[in-house]
Coordinates of C-alpha atoms in Angstrom, one line a residue:
M1 CA -91.9 10.0 11.2
D2 CA -90.3 6.8 12.4
C3 CA -86.6 5.9 12.1
D4 CA -83.8 3.8 13.7
V5 CA -81.4 6.5 14.3
A6 CA -82.2 10.2 14.7
V7 CA -79.3 12.6 14.6
L8 CA -79.7 16.2 16.1
G9 CA -77.2 18.4 14.2
G10 CA -75.8 18.3 10.8
G11 CA -72.1 19.2 11.6
P12 CA -69.1 16.9 11.4
G13 CA -70.2 14.7 14.2
G14 CA -73.7 14.7 13.2
Y15 CA -73.6 14.1 9.5
T16 CA -70.9 11.4 10.0
A17 CA -73.1 9.6 12.5
A18 CA -76.1 9.7 10.2
I19 CA -74.1 8.5 7.2
R20 CA -72.4 5.5 9.2
A21 CA -75.7 4.6 10.7
A22 CA -77.2 4.3 7.2
Q23 CA -74.3 2.3 6.0
L24 CA -75.0 -0.2 8.8
G25 CA -78.6 -0.6 7.6
A26 CA -80.4 2.0 9.6
K27 CA -83.1 4.2 8.5
A28 CA -81.3 7.4 9.5
V29 CA -82.7 10.9 9.9
C30 CA -80.6 14.1 10.4
I31 CA -82.3 17.1 11.9
E32 CA -80.6 20.4 11.0
K33 CA -82.0 23.9 11.2
E34 CA -79.4 25.7 9.1
P35 CA -79.9 26.1 5.2
E36 CA -76.7 24.1 4.6
L37 CA -75.3 21.0 6.2
G38 CA -71.8 20.9 7.7
G39 CA -72.3 22.7 11.0
T40 CA -69.9 25.5 12.2
C41 CA -66.8 23.7 10.6
L42 CA -67.9 23.7 7.0
R43 CA -70.1 26.8 7.0
I44 CA -68.5 29.4 9.4
G45 CA -65.4 27.7 10.9
C46 CA -62.6 25.5 9.7
I47 CA -63.3 25.5 6.0
P48 CA -63.7 29.2 5.4
T49 CA -60.9 30.1 7.8
K50 CA -58.5 27.7 6.1
A51 CA -59.4 29.1 2.7
W52 CA -58.3 32.5 3.9
V53 CA -55.1 30.7 5.4
Q54 CA -54.4 29.6 1.7
T55 CA -54.8 33.1 0.5
A56 CA -52.4 34.3 3.2
F57 CA -49.9 31.7 2.3
A58 CA -50.1 32.6 -1.4
I59 CA -49.2 36.2 -0.4
K60 CA -46.3 35.0 1.6
E61 CA -45.0 33.0 -1.2
A62 CA -45.3 35.9 -3.7
E63 CA -43.6 38.3 -1.1
E64 CA -40.8 36.1 0.3
T65 CA -40.2 33.1 -1.9
F66 CA -41.0 33.4 -5.6
G67 CA -38.2 35.8 -6.3
K68 CA -35.7 33.5 -4.6
L69 CA -36.9 30.7 -6.8
G70 CA -36.5 32.8 -10.0
V71 CA -40.2 33.5 -10.5
S72 CA -41.1 37.2 -11.0
V73 CA -44.7 38.1 -10.5
G74 CA -44.5 41.8 -9.3
E75 CA -45.8 43.1 -6.0
A76 CA -48.3 41.0 -4.2
Q77 CA -51.6 42.7 -3.7
L78 CA -54.7 41.3 -1.8
D79 CA -58.0 41.5 -3.6
F80 CA -60.2 40.8 -0.6
G81 CA -63.3 40.6 -2.6
T82 CA -61.9 37.8 -4.8
A83 CA -60.5 36.0 -1.7
N84 CA -64.0 36.1 -0.2
Q85 CA -65.5 34.7 -3.3
W86 CA -63.0 31.9 -3.3
K87 CA -63.8 31.2 0.4
D88 CA -67.5 31.1 -0.2
Q89 CA -67.1 28.9 -3.2
V90 CA -65.0 26.4 -1.2
V91 CA -67.8 26.4 1.5
K92 CA -70.5 25.9 -1.1
Q93 CA -68.7 23.0 -2.6
M94 CA -68.1 21.3 0.7
T95 CA -71.6 21.8 2.1
Q96 CA -73.2 20.6 -1.1
G97 CA -70.9 17.6 -0.9
V98 CA -72.4 16.6 2.4
A99 CA -75.9 16.9 1.0
G100 CA -74.8 14.6 -1.9
L101 CA -73.4 12.1 0.6
F102 CA -76.8 12.0 2.4
K103 CA -78.5 11.4 -0.9
A104 CA -76.0 8.6 -1.8
N105 CA -76.4 6.9 1.5
G106 CA -80.1 7.3 1.9
V107 CA -80.0 9.7 4.9
E108 CA -83.1 11.8 5.2
W109 CA -82.5 15.5 6.0
V110 CA -85.4 17.0 8.2
K111 CA -85.0 20.7 8.1
G112 CA -85.9 22.5 11.3
E113 CA -85.1 23.0 15.0
G114 CA -85.3 19.9 17.1
R115 CA -86.1 19.4 20.8
F116 CA -86.5 16.1 22.7
K117 CA -90.3 15.7 23.5
D118 CA -89.5 12.4 25.3
A119 CA -86.8 9.8 25.4
N120 CA -87.9 8.4 22.0
T121 CA -89.3 11.5 20.2
I122 CA -87.7 14.7 18.9
A123 CA -90.2 17.4 18.0
V124 CA -89.0 19.3 14.9
E125 CA -90.3 22.9 14.2
S126 CA -89.8 24.7 10.9
S127 CA -91.3 27.5 8.8
D128 CA -93.2 24.7 7.0
G129 CA -94.7 23.5 10.2
G130 CA -93.7 20.7 12.6
V131 CA -93.1 16.9 12.7
D132 CA -92.3 14.5 15.4
V133 CA -89.4 12.2 14.7
T134 CA -89.5 9.0 16.6
F135 CA -86.4 6.8 17.0
R136 CA -84.8 3.7 18.6
S137 CA -81.6 5.5 19.1
A138 CA -80.5 9.2 18.9
V139 CA -77.2 11.0 18.5
V140 CA -77.0 14.6 19.9
A141 CA -74.5 16.7 17.8
T142 CA -75.6 20.3 18.3
G143 CA -72.0 21.7 18.4
S144 CA -70.8 24.9 20.3
F145 CA -71.1 28.7 20.2
P146 CA -68.7 31.5 20.8
L147 CA -68.4 32.7 24.4
R148 CA -68.5 36.4 25.2
P149 CA -66.9 37.5 28.5
P150 CA -68.7 40.2 30.8
I151 CA -66.6 43.1 29.7
E152 CA -68.2 46.6 29.7
G153 CA -68.8 47.8 26.1
I154 CA -68.1 44.4 24.5
D155 CA -71.7 44.5 23.0
S156 CA -70.5 47.0 20.4
A157 CA -71.1 46.0 16.8
R158 CA -67.3 46.4 16.2
C159 CA -66.7 43.5 18.6
V160 CA -67.2 40.4 16.6
D161 CA -66.8 36.6 16.9
S162 CA -65.3 34.3 14.5
T163 CA -68.5 34.2 12.4
G164 CA -68.6 38.1 12.3
L165 CA -65.0 38.3 11.3
L166 CA -65.5 35.8 8.5
A167 CA -68.3 38.0 7.2
Q168 CA -66.2 41.1 6.8
T169 CA -66.0 42.6 3.4
E170 CA -63.1 44.9 4.2
V171 CA -59.8 44.3 5.9
P172 CA -59.6 46.2 9.1
R173 CA -56.6 48.6 9.3
R174 CA -56.2 47.7 13.1
L175 CA -57.4 44.5 14.6
V176 CA -57.4 43.6 18.2
V177 CA -57.7 39.9 19.1
L178 CA -59.0 39.1 22.5
G179 CA -57.8 35.6 23.2
G180 CA -54.5 34.0 22.3
G181 CA -55.9 30.5 21.8
I182 CA -56.1 28.6 18.6
I183 CA -58.9 30.6 16.9
G184 CA -57.4 34.0 18.0
C185 CA -53.9 33.1 16.8
E186 CA -55.1 31.8 13.4
F187 CA -57.1 34.9 12.6
A188 CA -54.2 37.1 13.9
S189 CA -51.8 35.3 11.5
I190 CA -54.2 35.6 8.6
F191 CA -54.9 39.4 9.0
R192 CA -51.4 40.3 9.6
R193 CA -50.6 38.8 6.3
F194 CA -53.6 40.6 4.8
G195 CA -52.1 43.9 6.0
S196 CA -53.8 44.7 9.4
E197 CA -52.0 46.0 12.4
V198 CA -52.7 43.1 14.9
T199 CA -52.6 43.2 18.7
I200 CA -53.3 40.1 20.8
I201 CA -54.5 40.4 24.4
E202 CA -54.2 37.1 26.3
M203 CA -54.9 36.6 30.1
L204 CA -52.5 33.6 30.5
P205 CA -48.6 33.7 30.2
K206 CA -48.4 32.2 26.7
L207 CA -50.2 31.8 23.4
I208 CA -52.0 28.5 22.6
P209 CA -52.0 27.7 26.4
A210 CA -52.8 24.0 26.0
E211 CA -50.1 23.3 23.5
D212 CA -46.4 22.4 24.1
D213 CA -44.4 25.1 25.7
D214 CA -41.7 25.1 23.0
A215 CA -44.2 25.4 20.3
A216 CA -46.0 28.3 22.1
A217 CA -42.7 30.1 22.5
E218 CA -41.7 29.6 18.8
L219 CA -45.1 31.0 17.7
A220 CA -44.7 34.1 20.0
K221 CA -41.2 34.6 18.6
Q222 CA -42.3 34.4 15.0
F223 CA -45.4 36.6 15.6
G224 CA -43.1 39.1 17.1
K225 CA -40.9 39.0 14.0
R226 CA -44.1 39.5 11.8
G227 CA -45.0 42.6 13.8
I228 CA -48.0 41.2 15.8
T229 CA -48.1 42.9 19.1
L230 CA -48.6 40.5 22.1
H231 CA -49.9 41.5 25.5
L232 CA -49.7 38.3 27.7
E233 CA -50.9 38.0 31.2
K234 CA -53.3 40.9 30.6
Q235 CA -57.1 41.2 30.7
A236 CA -59.4 43.5 28.9
T237 CA -61.4 45.5 31.3
K238 CA -63.4 47.8 29.0
V239 CA -64.2 48.6 25.4
E240 CA -65.5 52.0 24.3
E241 CA -66.4 53.3 20.9
T242 CA -64.5 56.3 19.6
G243 CA -66.7 57.3 16.7
D244 CA -64.6 55.7 14.0
G245 CA -63.3 52.8 15.9
L246 CA -62.7 51.2 19.4
R247 CA -60.5 51.8 22.4
V248 CA -59.7 48.7 24.3
H249 CA -58.7 49.0 27.9
F250 CA -56.6 46.3 29.4
G251 CA -54.0 45.4 32.1
E252 CA -53.2 48.3 34.5
G253 CA -54.4 51.2 32.6
E254 CA -53.2 50.4 29.1
T255 CA -55.2 51.0 26.0
V256 CA -55.1 50.1 22.3
D257 CA -57.1 51.6 19.4
A258 CA -58.7 49.4 16.8
D259 CA -61.2 49.4 14.0
L260 CA -62.4 45.9 14.9
M261 CA -62.1 43.6 17.8
L262 CA -62.2 39.7 17.5
V263 CA -63.6 38.0 20.5
A264 CA -62.0 34.7 20.7
V265 CA -62.1 33.5 24.3
G266 CA -63.4 30.0 23.7
R267 CA -66.6 28.2 22.8
G268 CA -69.3 26.8 24.9
P269 CA -71.4 23.6 24.3
L270 CA -74.9 24.0 22.8
V271 CA -76.9 22.0 25.2
E272 CA -79.7 24.2 26.6
G273 CA -83.1 24.2 25.3
L274 CA -82.9 20.8 23.9
G275 CA -85.1 19.0 26.5
L276 CA -82.2 16.8 27.5
E277 CA -82.4 17.2 31.2
E278 CA -86.1 16.4 31.2
I279 CA -85.5 13.0 29.7
G280 CA -82.6 12.2 32.2
V281 CA -79.4 13.1 30.1
E282 CA -76.8 14.5 32.5
L283 CA -75.1 17.6 31.3
D284 CA -73.0 20.6 32.4
R285 CA -73.7 24.0 30.7
R286 CA -70.0 24.6 30.6
K287 CA -68.6 21.2 30.0
G288 CA -71.3 19.8 27.8
I289 CA -73.1 16.5 27.8
A290 CA -71.6 13.6 29.9
A291 CA -70.8 10.7 27.6
D292 CA -68.6 7.6 27.9
E293 CA -66.0 6.2 25.5
H294 CA -68.8 4.6 23.6
R295 CA -70.3 8.1 23.4
R296 CA -73.3 6.9 25.4
T297 CA -75.1 9.4 27.7
T298 CA -76.9 8.6 31.0
V299 CA -79.8 7.5 28.8
P300 CA -78.3 4.4 27.2
H301 CA -79.9 4.7 23.8
I302 CA -79.0 8.3 23.4
Y303 CA -75.5 9.3 22.3
A304 CA -73.6 12.7 22.2
V305 CA -70.7 13.6 20.0
G306 CA -68.6 16.5 19.1
D307 CA -68.3 20.0 20.8
C308 CA -71.6 19.6 22.7
A309 CA -70.0 16.5 24.5
G310 CA -67.0 18.1 25.9
Y311 CA -64.0 16.0 25.0
W312 CA -62.2 17.9 22.2
Q313 CA -63.6 20.9 20.1
L314 CA -62.1 19.6 16.9
A315 CA -63.9 18.5 13.7
H316 CA -61.9 15.4 13.4
T317 CA -62.7 14.1 16.8
A318 CA -66.3 14.7 16.0
F319 CA -65.9 12.7 12.8
R320 CA -64.6 9.7 14.8
E321 CA -67.2 10.1 17.7
G322 CA -70.0 10.1 15.1
E323 CA -68.8 7.0 13.7
V324 CA -68.4 5.3 17.1
A325 CA -71.8 6.5 18.3
A326 CA -73.6 5.2 15.1
E327 CA -71.8 1.7 15.4
N328 CA -72.9 1.4 19.0
A329 CA -76.4 2.6 18.2
M330 CA -76.6 -0.2 15.7
G331 CA -75.5 -2.9 18.0
H332 CA -71.7 -2.9 17.4
E333 CA -68.9 -2.4 19.9
A334 CA -66.7 0.6 19.3
V335 CA -64.8 3.1 21.6
V336 CA -63.2 6.4 21.0
D337 CA -59.4 6.2 21.7
N338 CA -58.1 9.7 22.6
R339 CA -54.6 8.6 22.4
G340 CA -53.8 9.7 18.9
V341 CA -55.7 12.9 18.5
P342 CA -53.9 15.4 16.2
R343 CA -53.8 19.1 17.2
P344 CA -53.3 21.2 14.1
I345 CA -53.0 24.9 14.3
Y346 CA -53.0 26.8 11.0
T347 CA -50.9 29.9 12.0
D348 CA -47.8 31.0 10.1
P349 CA -45.7 29.1 11.1
E350 CA -48.1 26.0 11.3
I351 CA -48.0 24.0 14.5
A352 CA -49.2 20.4 15.0
G353 CA -48.9 17.9 17.9
V354 CA -50.2 14.5 18.8
G355 CA -50.0 12.6 22.1
L356 CA -48.4 14.2 25.1
T357 CA -46.7 17.6 25.2
E358 CA -43.2 17.5 26.8
A359 CA -44.5 18.9 30.1
E360 CA -47.3 16.3 30.2
A361 CA -44.8 13.5 29.5
R362 CA -42.5 14.6 32.2
E363 CA -45.3 15.0 34.7
Q364 CA -46.4 11.4 34.0
Y365 CA -43.1 9.7 33.5
G366 CA -40.7 11.9 35.6
D367 CA -37.0 11.4 34.7
D368 CA -37.8 8.5 32.2
V369 CA -38.4 11.0 29.3
A370 CA -36.2 11.9 26.4
T371 CA -36.8 14.3 23.5
G372 CA -35.1 15.0 20.3
T373 CA -35.5 18.1 18.2
F374 CA -34.7 18.4 14.5
P375 CA -34.6 21.8 12.9
W376 CA -36.1 22.5 9.4
I377 CA -32.8 24.3 8.5
A378 CA -31.3 20.9 8.2
N379 CA -33.9 19.5 6.0
A380 CA -33.3 19.8 2.3
R381 CA -36.8 20.0 1.1
A382 CA -37.6 22.8 3.6
V383 CA -34.5 24.7 2.4
M384 CA -35.7 24.3 -1.2
Q385 CA -39.1 25.7 -0.3
N386 CA -37.6 28.6 1.7
E387 CA -39.5 27.4 4.7
T388 CA -36.9 26.8 7.5
V389 CA -38.6 28.2 10.6
G390 CA -39.3 25.7 13.3
W391 CA -38.6 22.0 14.0
V392 CA -40.0 18.7 14.8
K393 CA -39.7 17.3 18.4
S394 CA -40.0 13.7 19.3
I395 CA -40.9 12.7 22.8
H396 CA -40.6 9.2 24.3
E397 CA -40.2 7.3 27.6
T398 CA -36.7 5.8 28.1
R399 CA -37.6 2.6 29.8
Y400 CA -39.3 0.8 26.9
G401 CA -38.8 3.4 24.2
E402 CA -42.5 4.0 23.8
L403 CA -43.3 7.0 21.7
L404 CA -45.4 9.5 23.8
G405 CA -45.8 12.4 21.5
I406 CA -44.7 14.5 18.5
V407 CA -44.8 18.3 18.2
M408 CA -44.0 20.2 15.1
V409 CA -43.7 23.8 14.1
G410 CA -43.1 24.7 10.5
P411 CA -44.1 24.0 6.8
H412 CA -47.0 21.7 6.2
V413 CA -46.8 20.2 9.7
T414 CA -50.6 20.0 9.9
D415 CA -50.4 17.4 7.1
L416 CA -47.2 15.8 8.4
I417 CA -48.7 15.0 11.9
E418 CA -50.6 12.1 10.5
A419 CA -47.3 10.1 10.7
G420 CA -47.3 10.7 14.4
V421 CA -51.0 9.7 14.7
V422 CA -50.4 6.4 13.0
A423 CA -47.3 5.7 15.1
L424 CA -49.1 6.4 18.4
D425 CA -52.2 4.5 17.4
A426 CA -49.8 1.5 16.6
E427 CA -48.2 2.0 20.0
A428 CA -44.8 2.3 18.2
T429 CA -41.4 2.9 19.8
V430 CA -39.2 5.7 19.0
E431 CA -36.9 3.2 17.4
T432 CA -39.6 2.1 15.0
V433 CA -40.0 5.7 13.9
A434 CA -36.2 6.4 13.8
D435 CA -35.3 3.2 11.9
G436 CA -38.1 3.4 9.3
M437 CA -37.2 4.7 5.8
A438 CA -38.3 8.2 4.8
A439 CA -38.4 9.3 1.1
H440 CA -35.7 11.8 0.3
P441 CA -35.9 14.7 -0.2
T442 CA -39.2 15.2 1.8
L443 CA -40.3 17.2 4.6
S444 CA -41.4 13.9 6.3
E445 CA -37.7 13.0 6.9
A446 CA -37.8 15.3 9.8
V447 CA -40.0 13.0 11.7
K448 CA -37.5 10.2 11.4
E449 CA -34.6 12.5 12.1
A450 CA -36.2 13.8 15.3
G451 CA -36.5 10.2 16.5
L452 CA -32.7 9.7 15.8
V453 CA -31.9 12.8 17.7
A454 CA -33.9 11.6 20.6
L455 CA -31.9 8.3 20.6
G456 CA -28.6 10.2 20.6
R457 CA -27.6 9.1 17.1
P458 CA -28.4 11.9 14.7
I459 CA -27.2 11.6 11.1
H460 CA -28.1 15.0 9.5
L461 CA -27.1 17.3 12.4
P462 CA -23.7 18.9 12.9
P463 CA -22.1 18.4 16.4
K464 CA -23.0 21.9 17.6
R465 CA -26.8 21.0 17.1
R466 CA -26.8 17.7 18.8
A467 CA -27.6 19.2 22.2
T468 CA -31.2 19.3 21.0
A469 CA -31.6 15.8 22.4
K470 CA -32.8 16.2 26.1
T471 CA -33.4 13.8 28.9

């Protein structure tokens, strides 16, 4: 089989690359071994997890908000079977949607497992036999896999990764989460709302270690209020089965009992066994495939995108990288700009950031940094929704007023962060954000208000709160 662009992997980076290449006139082929398109994100990652997030939010609304708004619905009870049916229905709709997009754009899906035979051929094996796909350009989009640390006893069937947790048919009474990163915190938040006793064990001093310090501290504070037990700066040393559960050993002789343990210590790039090194593609088994801002590898007509290529392990970065790779493969000139990458975290409360964290800004710009923080308790729409936990923080450099970053904790911030993405991509100043009009009453007003606080001219904060502006 001959084609212009062959894409290895049908996840967010892969299917986007195939569709974009087809839009530019290519005969595009996508090689995917799983029975559905969409990769980890759509099948066993972002989409099913966030479907559970929505169920958890509905429980929270029923427990904490409906009564205050004058709506009586009785005691909230989780029907986990129905929640799973909803999750599976959402996944099916999304994966079938990708298959429909392939058909609409003329992308051919070759089902099977692919491996590079040479620099212009991918050999595909499947239960129906095999086929060689020859190409002018290729895009590698093989994704990532959950890592499992070398801890005694962690091979127990009760120690599951995110895929295994999403497959559960019963809510565990006691859940231990090994790893306080994004995946671990999201599942901890979900299962606490589902009724589990949740314990997080994290080897570093804070949750979500790569995120803004204030956001991490706020999340830890709110998790504590919700009854999630945190053991920070502790490492798990052994896991043993107790007959009807697990005993997890950690720290200096400490233990915690659980029915299930989620192992969420990170994900590694899927790069081995693809024949890449044999054709000259440089890669690192821990960091992934080396690719430049055009997503070109060390073999110029082969590109790499998404989790397998190291930059960010986010579906939306894979989407953009897939577009860029396809455009370059078809003779256009495109680059990936990592300046405005949103960082959504679907915990309760939600967290989102874009650009630099405050610590990163101060490291790069020294004393020429100012921040402004606007709390949700001062936002009318947040008060109406009974969602006043958290804040919006604006970060800028003071010499020219350039906006450097926005960090948010609170209601619907994973949606609101797009305002920060646009501002950073446009290289806006903090004055541009602060002086723009925000519809009232909306949550989006908090973005403008944080800018006003950063400039030292807040409108909707009483004097005692104005100290939230920092330089």
